[in-house]
mmCIF file of C-alpha atoms in Angstrom:
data_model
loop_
_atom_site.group_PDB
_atom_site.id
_atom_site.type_symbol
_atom_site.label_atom_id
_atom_site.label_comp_id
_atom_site.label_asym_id
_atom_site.label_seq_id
_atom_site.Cartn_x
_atom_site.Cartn_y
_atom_site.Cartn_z
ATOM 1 C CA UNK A 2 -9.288 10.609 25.540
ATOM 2 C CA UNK A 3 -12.215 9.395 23.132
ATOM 3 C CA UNK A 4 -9.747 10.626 19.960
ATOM 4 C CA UNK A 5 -6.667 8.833 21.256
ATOM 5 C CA UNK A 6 -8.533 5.545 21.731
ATOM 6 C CA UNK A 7 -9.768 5.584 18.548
ATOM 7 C CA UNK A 8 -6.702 6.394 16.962
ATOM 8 C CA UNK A 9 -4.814 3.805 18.994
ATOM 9 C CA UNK A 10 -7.029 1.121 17.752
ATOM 10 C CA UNK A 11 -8.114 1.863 14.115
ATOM 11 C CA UNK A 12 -5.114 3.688 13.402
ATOM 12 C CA UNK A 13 -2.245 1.550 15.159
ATOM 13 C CA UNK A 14 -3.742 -1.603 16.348
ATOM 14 C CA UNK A 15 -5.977 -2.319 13.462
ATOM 15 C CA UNK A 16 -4.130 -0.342 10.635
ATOM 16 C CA UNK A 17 -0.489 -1.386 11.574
ATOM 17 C CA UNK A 18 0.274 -4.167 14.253
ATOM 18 C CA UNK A 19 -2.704 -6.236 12.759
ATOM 19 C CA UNK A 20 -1.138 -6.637 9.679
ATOM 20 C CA UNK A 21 2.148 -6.448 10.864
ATOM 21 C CA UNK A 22 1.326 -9.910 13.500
ATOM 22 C CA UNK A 23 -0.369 -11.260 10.074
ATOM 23 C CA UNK A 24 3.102 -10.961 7.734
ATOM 24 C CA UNK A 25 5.287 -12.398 10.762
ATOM 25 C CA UNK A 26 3.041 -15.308 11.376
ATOM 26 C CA UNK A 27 3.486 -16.246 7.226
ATOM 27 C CA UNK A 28 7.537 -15.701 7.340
ATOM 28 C CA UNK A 29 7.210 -17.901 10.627
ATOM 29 C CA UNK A 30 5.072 -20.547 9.284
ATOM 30 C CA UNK A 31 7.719 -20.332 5.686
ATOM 31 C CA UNK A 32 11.118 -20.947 8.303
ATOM 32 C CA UNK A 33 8.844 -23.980 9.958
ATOM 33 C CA UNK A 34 7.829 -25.651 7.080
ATOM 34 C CA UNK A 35 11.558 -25.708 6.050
ATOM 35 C CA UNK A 36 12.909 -27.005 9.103
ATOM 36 C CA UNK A 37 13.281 -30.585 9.879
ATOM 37 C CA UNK A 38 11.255 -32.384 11.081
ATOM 38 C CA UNK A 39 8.622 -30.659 8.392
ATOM 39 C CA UNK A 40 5.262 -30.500 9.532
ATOM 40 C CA UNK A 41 2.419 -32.685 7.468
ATOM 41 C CA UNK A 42 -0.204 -30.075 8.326
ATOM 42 C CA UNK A 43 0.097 -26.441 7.113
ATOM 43 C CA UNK A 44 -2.918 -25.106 10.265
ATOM 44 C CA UNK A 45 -1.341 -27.301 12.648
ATOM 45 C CA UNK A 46 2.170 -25.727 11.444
ATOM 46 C CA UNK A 47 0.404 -22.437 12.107
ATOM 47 C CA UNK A 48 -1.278 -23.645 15.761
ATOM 48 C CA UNK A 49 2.219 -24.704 16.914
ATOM 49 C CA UNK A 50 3.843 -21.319 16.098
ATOM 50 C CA UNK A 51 1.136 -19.830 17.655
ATOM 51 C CA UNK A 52 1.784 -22.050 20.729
ATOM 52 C CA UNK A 53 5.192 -21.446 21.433
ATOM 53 C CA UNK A 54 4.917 -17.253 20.895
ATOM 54 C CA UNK A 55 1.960 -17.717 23.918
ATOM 55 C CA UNK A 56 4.865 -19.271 25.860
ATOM 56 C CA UNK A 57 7.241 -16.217 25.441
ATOM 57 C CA UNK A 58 8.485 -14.444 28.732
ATOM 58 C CA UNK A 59 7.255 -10.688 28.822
ATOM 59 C CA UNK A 60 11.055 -9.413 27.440
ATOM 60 C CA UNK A 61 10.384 -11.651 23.880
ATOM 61 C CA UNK A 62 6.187 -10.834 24.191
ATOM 62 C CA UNK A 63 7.746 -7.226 23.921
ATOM 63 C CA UNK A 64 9.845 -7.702 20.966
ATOM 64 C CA UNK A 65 7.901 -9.708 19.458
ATOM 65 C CA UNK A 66 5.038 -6.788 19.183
ATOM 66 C CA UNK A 67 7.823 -4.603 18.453
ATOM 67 C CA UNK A 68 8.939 -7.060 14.370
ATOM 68 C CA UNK A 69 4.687 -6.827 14.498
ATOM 69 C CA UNK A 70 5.043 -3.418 14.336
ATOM 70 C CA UNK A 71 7.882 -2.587 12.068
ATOM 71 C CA UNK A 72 6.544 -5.442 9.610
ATOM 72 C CA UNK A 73 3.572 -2.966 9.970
ATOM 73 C CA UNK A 74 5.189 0.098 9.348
ATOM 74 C CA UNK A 75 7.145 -1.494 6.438
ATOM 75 C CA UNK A 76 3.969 -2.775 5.063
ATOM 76 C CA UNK A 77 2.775 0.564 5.422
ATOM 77 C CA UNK A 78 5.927 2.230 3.808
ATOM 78 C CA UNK A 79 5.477 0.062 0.808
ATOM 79 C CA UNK A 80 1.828 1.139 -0.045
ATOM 80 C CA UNK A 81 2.332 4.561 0.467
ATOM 81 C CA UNK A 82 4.737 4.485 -1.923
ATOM 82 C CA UNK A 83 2.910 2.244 -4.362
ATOM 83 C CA UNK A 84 0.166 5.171 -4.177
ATOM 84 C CA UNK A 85 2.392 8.009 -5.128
ATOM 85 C CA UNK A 86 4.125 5.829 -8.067
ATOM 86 C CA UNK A 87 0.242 5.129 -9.449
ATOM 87 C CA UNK A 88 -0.639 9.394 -8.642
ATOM 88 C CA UNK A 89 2.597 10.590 -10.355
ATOM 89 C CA UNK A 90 2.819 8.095 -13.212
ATOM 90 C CA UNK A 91 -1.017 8.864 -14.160
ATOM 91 C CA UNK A 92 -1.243 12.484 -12.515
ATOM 92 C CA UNK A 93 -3.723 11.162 -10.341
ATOM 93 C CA UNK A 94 -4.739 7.945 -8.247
ATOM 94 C CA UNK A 95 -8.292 8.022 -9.690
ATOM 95 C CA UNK A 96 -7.369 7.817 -13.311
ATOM 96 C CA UNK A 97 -4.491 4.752 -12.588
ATOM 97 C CA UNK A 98 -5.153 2.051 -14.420
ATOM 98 C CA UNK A 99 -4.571 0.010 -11.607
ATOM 99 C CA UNK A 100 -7.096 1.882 -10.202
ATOM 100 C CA UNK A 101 -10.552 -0.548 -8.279
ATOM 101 C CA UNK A 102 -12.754 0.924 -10.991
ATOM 102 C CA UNK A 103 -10.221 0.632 -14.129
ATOM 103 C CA UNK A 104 -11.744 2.343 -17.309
ATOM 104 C CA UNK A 105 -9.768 2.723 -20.602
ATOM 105 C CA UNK A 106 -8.318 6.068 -21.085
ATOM 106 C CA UNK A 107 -8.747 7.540 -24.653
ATOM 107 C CA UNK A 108 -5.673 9.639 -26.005
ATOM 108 C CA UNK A 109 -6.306 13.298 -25.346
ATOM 109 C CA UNK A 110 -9.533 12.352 -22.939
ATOM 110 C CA UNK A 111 -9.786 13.763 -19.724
ATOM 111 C CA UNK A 112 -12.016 11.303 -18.233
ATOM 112 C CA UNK A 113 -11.791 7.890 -18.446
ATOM 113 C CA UNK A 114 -14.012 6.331 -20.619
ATOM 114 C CA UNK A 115 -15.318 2.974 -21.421
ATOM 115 C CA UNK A 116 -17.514 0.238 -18.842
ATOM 116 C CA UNK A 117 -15.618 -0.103 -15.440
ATOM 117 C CA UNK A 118 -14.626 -3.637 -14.578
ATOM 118 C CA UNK A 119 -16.664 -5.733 -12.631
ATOM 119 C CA UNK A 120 -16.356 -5.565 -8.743
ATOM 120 C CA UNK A 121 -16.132 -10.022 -8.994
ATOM 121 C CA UNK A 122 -13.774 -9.593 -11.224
ATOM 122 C CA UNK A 123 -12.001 -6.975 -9.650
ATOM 123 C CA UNK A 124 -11.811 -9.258 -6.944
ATOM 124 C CA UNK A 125 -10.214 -12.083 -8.417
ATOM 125 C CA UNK A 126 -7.505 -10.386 -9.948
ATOM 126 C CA UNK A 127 -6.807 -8.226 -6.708
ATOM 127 C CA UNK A 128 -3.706 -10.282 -5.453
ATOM 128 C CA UNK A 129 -2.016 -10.235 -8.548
ATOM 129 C CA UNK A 130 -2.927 -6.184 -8.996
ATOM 130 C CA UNK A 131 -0.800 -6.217 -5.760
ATOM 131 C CA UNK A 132 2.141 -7.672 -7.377
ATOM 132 C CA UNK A 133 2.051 -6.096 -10.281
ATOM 133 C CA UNK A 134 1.830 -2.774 -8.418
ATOM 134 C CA UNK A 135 4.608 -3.705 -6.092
ATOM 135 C CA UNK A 136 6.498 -4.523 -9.309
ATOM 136 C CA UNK A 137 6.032 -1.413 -10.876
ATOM 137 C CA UNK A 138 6.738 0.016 -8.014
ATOM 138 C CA UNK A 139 10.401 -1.626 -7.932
ATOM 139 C CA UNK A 140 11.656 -1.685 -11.299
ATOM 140 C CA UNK A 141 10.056 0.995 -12.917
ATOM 141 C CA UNK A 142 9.694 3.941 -10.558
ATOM 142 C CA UNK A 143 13.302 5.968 -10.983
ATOM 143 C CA UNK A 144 13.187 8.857 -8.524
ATOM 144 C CA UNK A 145 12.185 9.091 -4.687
ATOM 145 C CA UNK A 146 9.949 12.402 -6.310
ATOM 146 C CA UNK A 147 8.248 9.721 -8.607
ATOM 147 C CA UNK A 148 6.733 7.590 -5.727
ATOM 148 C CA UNK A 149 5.896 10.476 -3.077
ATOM 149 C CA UNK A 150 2.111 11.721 -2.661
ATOM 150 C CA UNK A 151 1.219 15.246 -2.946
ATOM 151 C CA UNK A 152 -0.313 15.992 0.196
ATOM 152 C CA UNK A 153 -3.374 18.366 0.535
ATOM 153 C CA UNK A 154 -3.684 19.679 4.080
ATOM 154 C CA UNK A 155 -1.198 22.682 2.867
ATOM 155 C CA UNK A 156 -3.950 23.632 0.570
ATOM 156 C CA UNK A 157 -6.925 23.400 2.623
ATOM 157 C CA UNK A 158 -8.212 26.569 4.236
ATOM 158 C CA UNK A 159 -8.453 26.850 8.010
ATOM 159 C CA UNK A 160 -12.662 26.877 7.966
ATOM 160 C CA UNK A 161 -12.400 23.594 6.027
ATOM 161 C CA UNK A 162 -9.724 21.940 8.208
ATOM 162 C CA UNK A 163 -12.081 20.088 10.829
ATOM 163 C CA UNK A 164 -13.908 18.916 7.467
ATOM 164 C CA UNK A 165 -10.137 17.590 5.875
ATOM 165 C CA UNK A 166 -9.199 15.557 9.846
ATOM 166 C CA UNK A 167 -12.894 14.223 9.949
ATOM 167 C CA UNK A 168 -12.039 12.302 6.974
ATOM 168 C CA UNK A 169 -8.516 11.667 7.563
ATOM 169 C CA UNK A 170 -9.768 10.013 10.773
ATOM 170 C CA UNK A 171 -12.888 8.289 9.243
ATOM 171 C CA UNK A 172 -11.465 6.637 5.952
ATOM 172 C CA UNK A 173 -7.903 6.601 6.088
ATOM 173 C CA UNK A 174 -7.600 4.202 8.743
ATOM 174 C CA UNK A 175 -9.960 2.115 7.470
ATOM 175 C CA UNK A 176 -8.625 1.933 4.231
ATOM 176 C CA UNK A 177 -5.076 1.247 5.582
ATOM 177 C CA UNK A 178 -6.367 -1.710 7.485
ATOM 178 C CA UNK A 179 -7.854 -3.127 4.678
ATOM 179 C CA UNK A 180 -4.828 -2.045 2.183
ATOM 180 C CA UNK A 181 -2.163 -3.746 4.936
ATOM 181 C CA UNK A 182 -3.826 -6.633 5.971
ATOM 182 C CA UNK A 183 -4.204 -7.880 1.605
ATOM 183 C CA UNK A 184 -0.808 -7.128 1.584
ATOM 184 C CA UNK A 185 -0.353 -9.214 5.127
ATOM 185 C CA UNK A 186 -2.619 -12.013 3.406
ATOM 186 C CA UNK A 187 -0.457 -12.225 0.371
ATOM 187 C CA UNK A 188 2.605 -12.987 2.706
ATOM 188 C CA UNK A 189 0.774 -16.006 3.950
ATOM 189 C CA UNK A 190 -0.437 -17.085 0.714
ATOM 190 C CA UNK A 191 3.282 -17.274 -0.099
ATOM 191 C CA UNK A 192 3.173 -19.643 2.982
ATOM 192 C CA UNK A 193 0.571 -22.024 1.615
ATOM 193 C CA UNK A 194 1.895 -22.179 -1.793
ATOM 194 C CA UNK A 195 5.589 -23.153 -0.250
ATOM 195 C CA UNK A 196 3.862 -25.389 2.043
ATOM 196 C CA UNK A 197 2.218 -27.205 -0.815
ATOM 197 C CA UNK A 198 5.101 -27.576 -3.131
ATOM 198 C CA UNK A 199 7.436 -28.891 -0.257
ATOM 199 C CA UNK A 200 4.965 -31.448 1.316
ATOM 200 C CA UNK A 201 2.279 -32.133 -2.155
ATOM 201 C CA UNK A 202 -1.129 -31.235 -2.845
ATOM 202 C CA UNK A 203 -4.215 -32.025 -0.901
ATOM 203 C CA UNK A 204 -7.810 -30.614 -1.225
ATOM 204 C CA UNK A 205 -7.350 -28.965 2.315
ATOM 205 C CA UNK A 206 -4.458 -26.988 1.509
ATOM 206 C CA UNK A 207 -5.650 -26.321 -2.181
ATOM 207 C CA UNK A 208 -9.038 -25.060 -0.025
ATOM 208 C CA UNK A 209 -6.843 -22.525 2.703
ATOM 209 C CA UNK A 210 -4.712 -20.820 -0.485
ATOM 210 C CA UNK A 211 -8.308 -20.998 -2.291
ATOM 211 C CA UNK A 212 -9.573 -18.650 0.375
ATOM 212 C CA UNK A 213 -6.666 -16.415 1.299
ATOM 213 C CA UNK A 214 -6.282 -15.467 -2.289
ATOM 214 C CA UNK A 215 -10.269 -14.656 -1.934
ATOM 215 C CA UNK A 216 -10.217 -12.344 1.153
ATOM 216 C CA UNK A 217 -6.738 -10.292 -0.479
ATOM 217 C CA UNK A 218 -9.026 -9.498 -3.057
ATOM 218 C CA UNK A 219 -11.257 -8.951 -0.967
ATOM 219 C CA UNK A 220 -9.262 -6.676 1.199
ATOM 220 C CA UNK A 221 -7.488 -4.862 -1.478
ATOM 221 C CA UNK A 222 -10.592 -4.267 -3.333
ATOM 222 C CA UNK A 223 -12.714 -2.343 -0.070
ATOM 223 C CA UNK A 224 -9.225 -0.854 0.723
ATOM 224 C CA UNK A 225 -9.371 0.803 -2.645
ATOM 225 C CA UNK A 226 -12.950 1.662 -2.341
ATOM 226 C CA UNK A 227 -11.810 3.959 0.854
ATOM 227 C CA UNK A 228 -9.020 5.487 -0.851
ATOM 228 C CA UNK A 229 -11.141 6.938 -3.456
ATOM 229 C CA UNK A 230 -13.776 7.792 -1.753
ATOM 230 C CA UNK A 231 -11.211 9.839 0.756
ATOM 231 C CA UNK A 232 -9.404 10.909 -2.076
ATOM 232 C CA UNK A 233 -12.195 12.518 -3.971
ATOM 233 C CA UNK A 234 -13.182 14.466 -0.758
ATOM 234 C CA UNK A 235 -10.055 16.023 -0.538
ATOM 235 C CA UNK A 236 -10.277 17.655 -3.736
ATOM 236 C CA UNK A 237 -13.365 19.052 -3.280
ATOM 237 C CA UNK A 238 -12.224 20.176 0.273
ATOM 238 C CA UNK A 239 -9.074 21.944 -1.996
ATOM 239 C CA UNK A 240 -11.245 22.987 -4.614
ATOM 240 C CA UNK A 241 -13.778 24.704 -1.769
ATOM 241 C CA UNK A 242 -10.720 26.071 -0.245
ATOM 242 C CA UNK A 243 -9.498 27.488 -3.308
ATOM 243 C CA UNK A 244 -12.892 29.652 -3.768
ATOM 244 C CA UNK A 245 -12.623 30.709 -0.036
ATOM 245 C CA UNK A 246 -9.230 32.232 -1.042
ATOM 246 C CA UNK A 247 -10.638 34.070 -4.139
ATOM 247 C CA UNK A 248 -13.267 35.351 -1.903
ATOM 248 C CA UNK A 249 -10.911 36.314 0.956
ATOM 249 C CA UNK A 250 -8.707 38.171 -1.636
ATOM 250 C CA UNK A 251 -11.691 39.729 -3.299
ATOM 251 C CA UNK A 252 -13.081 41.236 0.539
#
């Protein structure tokens, strides 16, 4: 019972329908701005949508969670797929260029090489890594083989299993929460920057984009920080795995 609350919040609430509420809130507050009358205040546009969804009967309450979720899923969907376009384009997600701690790659090196960037500046540039990835992701990826992720749990051995769903269940979800919700944050960024160019400029709204486009890099940054970390322990879970075989084979 412990497991399945835990995986109900960090993995669905927190890692999907989070996110998912997050990206349908921006669309919403994109389709209010543009409808007459339009509002004059981009949090009060916000407040109102939020207003009317807490008037919803419990039939619309319901389908509304259910476009949370599938905005969710589909935000989900998208960075998976980013991920195996940056592991099969540079053979592995660690040595991407678009990787959080981005080195330069010499020819004919096999480990990166060179200062990494700096985590502020990593920061900064973190929404715009998004797009770019996202961009990659659409125009230059030409096979469904090209953007899947090799999985490891076929090559872990059974002893080193509980190891492998420990950290499945301790940094995956974590790093999908933070992954989805820049990607959530990036959708109402969109929202601010309409907002602005429809009704003009004011230090407030300059302030709100100011501080979305903070916290996605922010978010994508610590996301990215998970993902290595998780995937770097499931190589050495594979590589341990592969010396249990030898040894088995050996016996």
């Amino acid at each position: 019972m412990k497991d399945f609350i835990s995986k109900f919040t960090f993995g669905f609430v927190m890692a999907q329908l989070f996110p998912g509420a997050i990206a349908v809130l921006g669309s919403a507050v994109l389709v209010h701005a543009a409808s007459p009358p339009r509002p004059t205040s981009f949090v009060g546009s916000v407040l109102s949508i939020l207003e009317s969804w807490g008037t919803l009967d419990v039939p619309y309450i319901a389908l509304l969670l259910a476009v949370f979720v599938g905005a969710g899923m589909l935000i989900h969907g998208l960075h998976w797929a980013v991920l195996g376009y940056l592991e099969s384009r540079y053979e592995t997600f660690s040595r991407s260029p678009a990787h959080w701690r981005t080195k330069k790659i010499e020819a004919g090196s096999s480990e990166p090489d060179g200062e990494g960037v700096p985590l502020w500046w990593q920061i900064l540039r973190g929404p715009v890594m998004i797009i770019l990835e996202v961009g990659q992701l659409t125009f230059l990826a030409t096979d469904i083989s090209k953007v899947s992720i090799e999985e490891n749990a076929p090559q872990v051995s059974k002893d080193l299993m509980p190891q492998f769903e420990f950290l499945q269940e301790f940094y995956l979800y974590s790093a999908q929460f933070f992954a989805h919700t820049g990607y959530a944050l990036l959708v109402m960024l969109t929202s601010v920057v309409t907002f602005i160019a429809w009704n003009g400029f004011t230090p407030h709204r300059a302030g709100i984009g100011v501080a979305l486009y903070l916290a996605i890099g922010v978010f994508f940054v610590l996301g990215r920080i998970q993902l290595e970390t998780l995937f770097k322990a499931e190589e050495e879970i594979v590589r341990r795995s592969g010396w249990a075989s030898v040894a088995e084979t050996m016996e």
